[in-house]
């Protein structure tokens, strides 16, 4: 029986990829190379430092650790400028209805995100109160596809992994759910998220009831 749902944040509840993209692009420009939208796809679900490594690999730049930390901090400053302007209008379609359906059915709700900015984003979107447990990038030491983020959420919710469903838009996140023994719904296209137990474009016209039927 499903007792809880764990949501990734970026790409599931809100489209922050466009802001990450703008901030990384600015950084790449400062280093004299171009960073494309296609390149940005590689950063979905990937931690901030790993994202920087991928970016530098694309630009063929080699930096020492200290400089890398400074660059990551600068990128985050730019990113924060964008996310501090976000409003609840940016919550993806169907998300609120879905969360309210879960509440009405006494299904527990948690966040499982790699982002260290998750609290800021949830505050901007006025969504924090929906989440009983919030595990974000400040609380984990191992990045997805390691299941740590989701398993910590199940522990804090006091449920077993097999009693949960994870909602994820990134391949690394789907693998993290699988590695933790948690069922997983992919948010996006089946092309990239084929490993998920079920894939949907988003939460519009999707109910918890329907998902349970499809997963059974
Ligand atoms: C993930 C995003 O949720 O969080 C990644 O999909 C991002 O693109 C990662 O790099 C870390 O985010 P932040 O906010 O801590 O830089
Ligand atoms: Mg995501």
Short mmCIF file of C-alpha atoms and ligand atoms in Angstrom, two decimals:
data_model
loop_
_atom_site.label_atom_id
_atom_site.label_comp_id
_atom_site.label_asym_id
_atom_site.label_seq_id
_atom_site.Cartn_x
_atom_site.Cartn_y
_atom_site.Cartn_z
CA UNK A 1 0.00 0.00 0.00
CA UNK A 2 1.35 3.44 -0.91
CA UNK A 3 1.65 5.72 2.12
CA UNK A 4 3.85 8.54 0.81
CA UNK A 5 4.96 10.47 -2.26
CA UNK A 6 8.44 12.00 -2.60
CA UNK A 7 8.87 14.80 -5.12
CA UNK A 8 11.99 16.02 -6.83
CA UNK A 9 11.78 19.82 -7.15
CA UNK A 10 13.57 21.14 -10.24
CA UNK A 11 11.71 19.96 -13.35
CA UNK A 12 8.89 18.31 -11.40
CA UNK A 13 7.29 21.10 -9.38
CA UNK A 14 8.81 24.06 -11.19
CA UNK A 15 10.91 24.64 -14.31
CA UNK A 16 14.11 26.06 -12.86
CA UNK A 17 16.30 24.55 -15.62
CA UNK A 18 15.88 27.77 -17.63
CA UNK A 19 17.37 29.83 -14.76
CA UNK A 20 20.21 27.37 -14.19
CA UNK A 21 20.86 27.64 -17.93
CA UNK A 22 21.03 31.45 -17.93
CA UNK A 23 23.38 31.48 -14.94
CA UNK A 24 25.71 28.79 -16.38
CA UNK A 25 25.66 30.49 -19.79
CA UNK A 26 26.83 33.77 -18.26
CA UNK A 27 29.64 31.93 -16.51
CA UNK A 28 30.68 30.22 -19.76
CA UNK A 29 30.63 33.58 -21.55
CA UNK A 30 33.07 34.94 -18.97
CA UNK A 31 35.33 32.01 -19.84
CA UNK A 32 34.95 32.70 -23.59
CA UNK A 33 32.93 29.71 -24.70
CA UNK A 34 29.34 29.08 -25.65
CA UNK A 35 27.00 26.94 -23.59
CA UNK A 36 23.93 25.70 -25.45
CA UNK A 37 20.46 24.58 -24.35
CA UNK A 38 21.37 21.08 -25.49
CA UNK A 39 24.42 21.15 -23.20
CA UNK A 40 22.12 22.24 -20.37
CA UNK A 41 20.19 18.96 -20.65
CA UNK A 42 23.26 17.21 -19.27
CA UNK A 43 23.01 19.18 -16.03
CA UNK A 44 19.48 18.10 -15.07
CA UNK A 45 19.45 16.37 -11.70
CA UNK A 46 23.23 16.77 -11.40
CA UNK A 47 24.78 18.48 -8.34
CA UNK A 48 26.18 22.01 -8.56
CA UNK A 49 29.86 21.00 -8.49
CA UNK A 50 29.36 18.12 -10.92
CA UNK A 51 27.46 20.53 -13.20
CA UNK A 52 30.47 22.87 -13.14
CA UNK A 53 32.79 19.98 -14.04
CA UNK A 54 30.57 19.11 -17.03
CA UNK A 55 30.46 22.77 -18.09
CA UNK A 56 34.27 23.05 -17.92
CA UNK A 57 34.61 19.82 -19.88
CA UNK A 58 32.37 21.30 -22.62
CA UNK A 59 34.49 24.50 -22.68
CA UNK A 60 37.72 22.47 -22.43
CA UNK A 61 38.83 24.48 -19.39
CA UNK A 62 40.89 23.20 -16.52
CA UNK A 63 40.61 25.06 -13.20
CA UNK A 64 42.01 24.38 -9.75
CA UNK A 65 39.66 23.44 -6.90
CA UNK A 66 39.73 26.88 -5.26
CA UNK A 67 38.82 28.67 -8.48
CA UNK A 68 36.10 26.09 -9.12
CA UNK A 69 34.52 26.81 -5.74
CA UNK A 70 34.58 30.54 -6.50
CA UNK A 71 32.97 29.95 -9.90
CA UNK A 72 30.25 27.76 -8.41
CA UNK A 73 29.54 30.48 -5.85
CA UNK A 74 29.33 33.13 -8.58
CA UNK A 75 27.00 30.94 -10.61
CA UNK A 76 24.76 30.51 -7.61
CA UNK A 77 24.65 34.27 -7.00
CA UNK A 78 23.39 34.77 -10.56
CA UNK A 79 20.92 31.88 -10.19
CA UNK A 80 19.57 33.36 -6.95
CA UNK A 81 18.84 36.64 -8.71
CA UNK A 82 16.46 34.73 -10.97
CA UNK A 83 14.83 32.51 -8.38
CA UNK A 84 14.24 35.36 -5.96
CA UNK A 85 11.92 36.82 -8.61
CA UNK A 86 9.88 33.61 -8.90
CA UNK A 87 6.21 33.61 -7.88
CA UNK A 88 3.59 30.86 -7.28
CA UNK A 89 2.46 31.42 -10.91
CA UNK A 90 5.48 29.35 -11.94
CA UNK A 91 4.31 26.18 -10.19
CA UNK A 92 3.85 23.65 -13.00
CA UNK A 93 0.25 22.88 -14.09
CA UNK A 94 -1.62 20.33 -12.00
CA UNK A 95 0.91 20.21 -9.14
CA UNK A 96 -1.27 21.94 -6.51
CA UNK A 97 -4.32 19.79 -7.34
CA UNK A 98 -2.17 16.68 -7.08
CA UNK A 99 -0.72 17.73 -3.68
CA UNK A 100 -4.22 18.52 -2.42
CA UNK A 101 -5.51 15.14 -3.56
CA UNK A 102 -2.68 13.50 -1.58
CA UNK A 103 -3.55 15.54 1.51
CA UNK A 104 -7.22 14.60 1.22
CA UNK A 105 -6.21 10.92 1.10
CA UNK A 106 -3.77 11.23 4.03
CA UNK A 107 -0.80 10.34 1.83
CA UNK A 108 2.40 11.79 3.28
CA UNK A 109 4.35 14.28 1.15
CA UNK A 110 8.13 14.81 1.07
CA UNK A 111 10.67 16.64 -1.05
CA UNK A 112 13.80 14.85 -2.29
CA UNK A 113 15.96 17.35 -4.17
CA UNK A 114 19.66 17.77 -4.93
CA UNK A 115 19.33 21.54 -4.71
CA UNK A 116 20.82 23.59 -1.91
CA UNK A 117 18.33 26.31 -2.90
CA UNK A 118 15.25 24.14 -2.37
CA UNK A 119 14.00 26.05 0.71
CA UNK A 120 14.32 29.39 -1.07
CA UNK A 121 12.40 28.04 -4.07
CA UNK A 122 9.63 26.49 -1.93
CA UNK A 123 9.29 29.80 -0.06
CA UNK A 124 9.08 31.76 -3.30
CA UNK A 125 6.37 29.38 -4.55
CA UNK A 126 4.59 29.39 -1.16
CA UNK A 127 4.60 25.58 -1.19
CA UNK A 128 6.60 24.75 1.93
CA UNK A 129 3.63 23.87 4.11
CA UNK A 130 2.61 20.99 1.85
CA UNK A 131 5.79 19.08 2.73
CA UNK A 132 6.01 17.06 5.92
CA UNK A 133 9.66 16.24 5.26
CA UNK A 134 12.18 18.18 3.17
CA UNK A 135 15.46 16.51 2.17
CA UNK A 136 17.56 18.81 0.00
CA UNK A 137 21.16 19.26 -1.14
CA UNK A 138 22.16 20.56 2.29
CA UNK A 139 21.18 17.27 3.95
CA UNK A 140 22.82 14.66 1.73
CA UNK A 141 26.40 13.71 1.04
CA UNK A 142 25.87 11.43 -1.95
CA UNK A 143 24.37 12.71 -5.20
CA UNK A 144 21.69 10.91 -7.24
CA UNK A 145 21.85 8.15 -8.62
CA UNK A 146 22.77 7.27 -5.04
CA UNK A 147 19.44 6.68 -3.25
CA UNK A 148 20.48 8.58 -0.08
CA UNK A 149 18.13 11.53 -0.66
CA UNK A 150 15.05 9.34 -1.08
CA UNK A 151 15.95 6.86 1.66
CA UNK A 152 16.44 9.73 4.13
CA UNK A 153 12.98 10.97 3.17
CA UNK A 154 11.43 7.52 3.79
CA UNK A 155 13.16 7.31 7.19
CA UNK A 156 11.97 10.76 8.27
CA UNK A 157 8.46 9.96 7.04
CA UNK A 158 8.63 6.68 8.93
CA UNK A 159 7.57 4.59 5.92
CA UNK A 160 9.25 1.77 4.02
CA UNK A 161 10.75 2.46 0.53
CA UNK A 162 8.21 0.07 -1.04
CA UNK A 163 5.38 2.16 0.46
CA UNK A 164 6.48 5.25 -1.52
CA UNK A 165 6.39 6.70 -4.99
CA UNK A 166 9.11 9.06 -6.23
CA UNK A 167 8.36 11.68 -8.91
CA UNK A 168 11.43 12.55 -10.98
CA UNK A 169 12.33 14.29 -14.25
CA UNK A 170 16.01 13.29 -14.45
CA UNK A 171 17.52 9.95 -15.39
CA UNK A 172 19.90 10.09 -12.39
CA UNK A 173 16.88 10.61 -10.11
CA UNK A 174 14.99 7.65 -11.58
CA UNK A 175 18.08 5.50 -11.04
CA UNK A 176 18.31 6.78 -7.46
CA UNK A 177 14.72 5.68 -6.83
CA UNK A 178 15.34 2.26 -8.39
CA UNK A 179 18.55 1.88 -6.37
CA UNK A 180 16.58 2.62 -3.20
CA UNK A 181 13.80 0.17 -4.00
CA UNK A 182 11.23 2.95 -4.45
CA UNK A 183 8.65 2.97 -7.26
CA UNK A 184 9.16 5.83 -9.65
CA UNK A 185 7.03 8.01 -11.92
CA UNK A 186 9.01 9.85 -14.60
CA UNK A 187 7.94 13.40 -15.42
CA UNK A 188 8.87 14.08 -19.04
CA UNK A 189 9.23 11.93 -22.12
CA UNK A 190 9.47 8.10 -22.16
CA UNK A 191 12.49 8.45 -24.49
CA UNK A 192 14.76 9.60 -21.64
CA UNK A 193 12.91 8.16 -18.67
CA UNK A 194 12.27 4.62 -19.89
CA UNK A 195 13.50 3.07 -16.65
CA UNK A 196 10.64 4.58 -14.62
CA UNK A 197 7.63 2.42 -13.68
CA UNK A 198 5.39 4.93 -15.45
CA UNK A 199 6.06 8.15 -17.38
CA UNK A 200 3.79 11.19 -17.76
CA UNK A 201 4.36 14.63 -19.33
CA UNK A 202 3.28 16.36 -16.14
CA UNK A 203 0.56 16.50 -13.48
CA UNK A 204 -2.17 17.98 -15.65
CA UNK A 205 -5.05 15.49 -15.96
CA UNK A 206 -3.17 13.01 -13.77
CA UNK A 207 -4.58 11.91 -10.43
CA UNK A 208 -3.01 9.91 -7.63
CA UNK A 209 -5.85 7.41 -8.04
CA UNK A 210 -4.94 6.90 -11.71
CA UNK A 211 -1.24 6.49 -10.92
CA UNK A 212 -1.95 3.85 -8.30
CA UNK A 213 -4.09 1.94 -10.83
CA UNK A 214 -1.34 2.15 -13.45
CA UNK A 215 1.39 1.04 -11.07
CA UNK A 216 -0.56 -1.98 -9.88
C1 LIG B 1 18.95 19.72 -9.25
C2 LIG B 1 18.94 20.34 -10.63
O1 LIG B 1 17.64 19.60 -8.77
O2 LIG B 1 19.72 20.53 -8.36
C3 LIG B 1 20.36 20.56 -11.11
O3 LIG B 1 18.23 19.51 -11.53
C4 LIG B 1 21.15 21.38 -10.10
O4 LIG B 1 20.35 21.18 -12.37
C5 LIG B 1 21.08 20.71 -8.74
O5 LIG B 1 22.49 21.52 -10.51
C6 LIG B 1 21.79 21.52 -7.64
O6 LIG B 1 21.11 22.72 -7.47
P1 LIG B 1 21.62 23.98 -6.65
O7 LIG B 1 20.37 24.83 -6.52
O8 LIG B 1 22.07 23.47 -5.31
O9 LIG B 1 22.71 24.61 -7.40
MG1 LIG B 2 14.81 17.39 -11.36
#
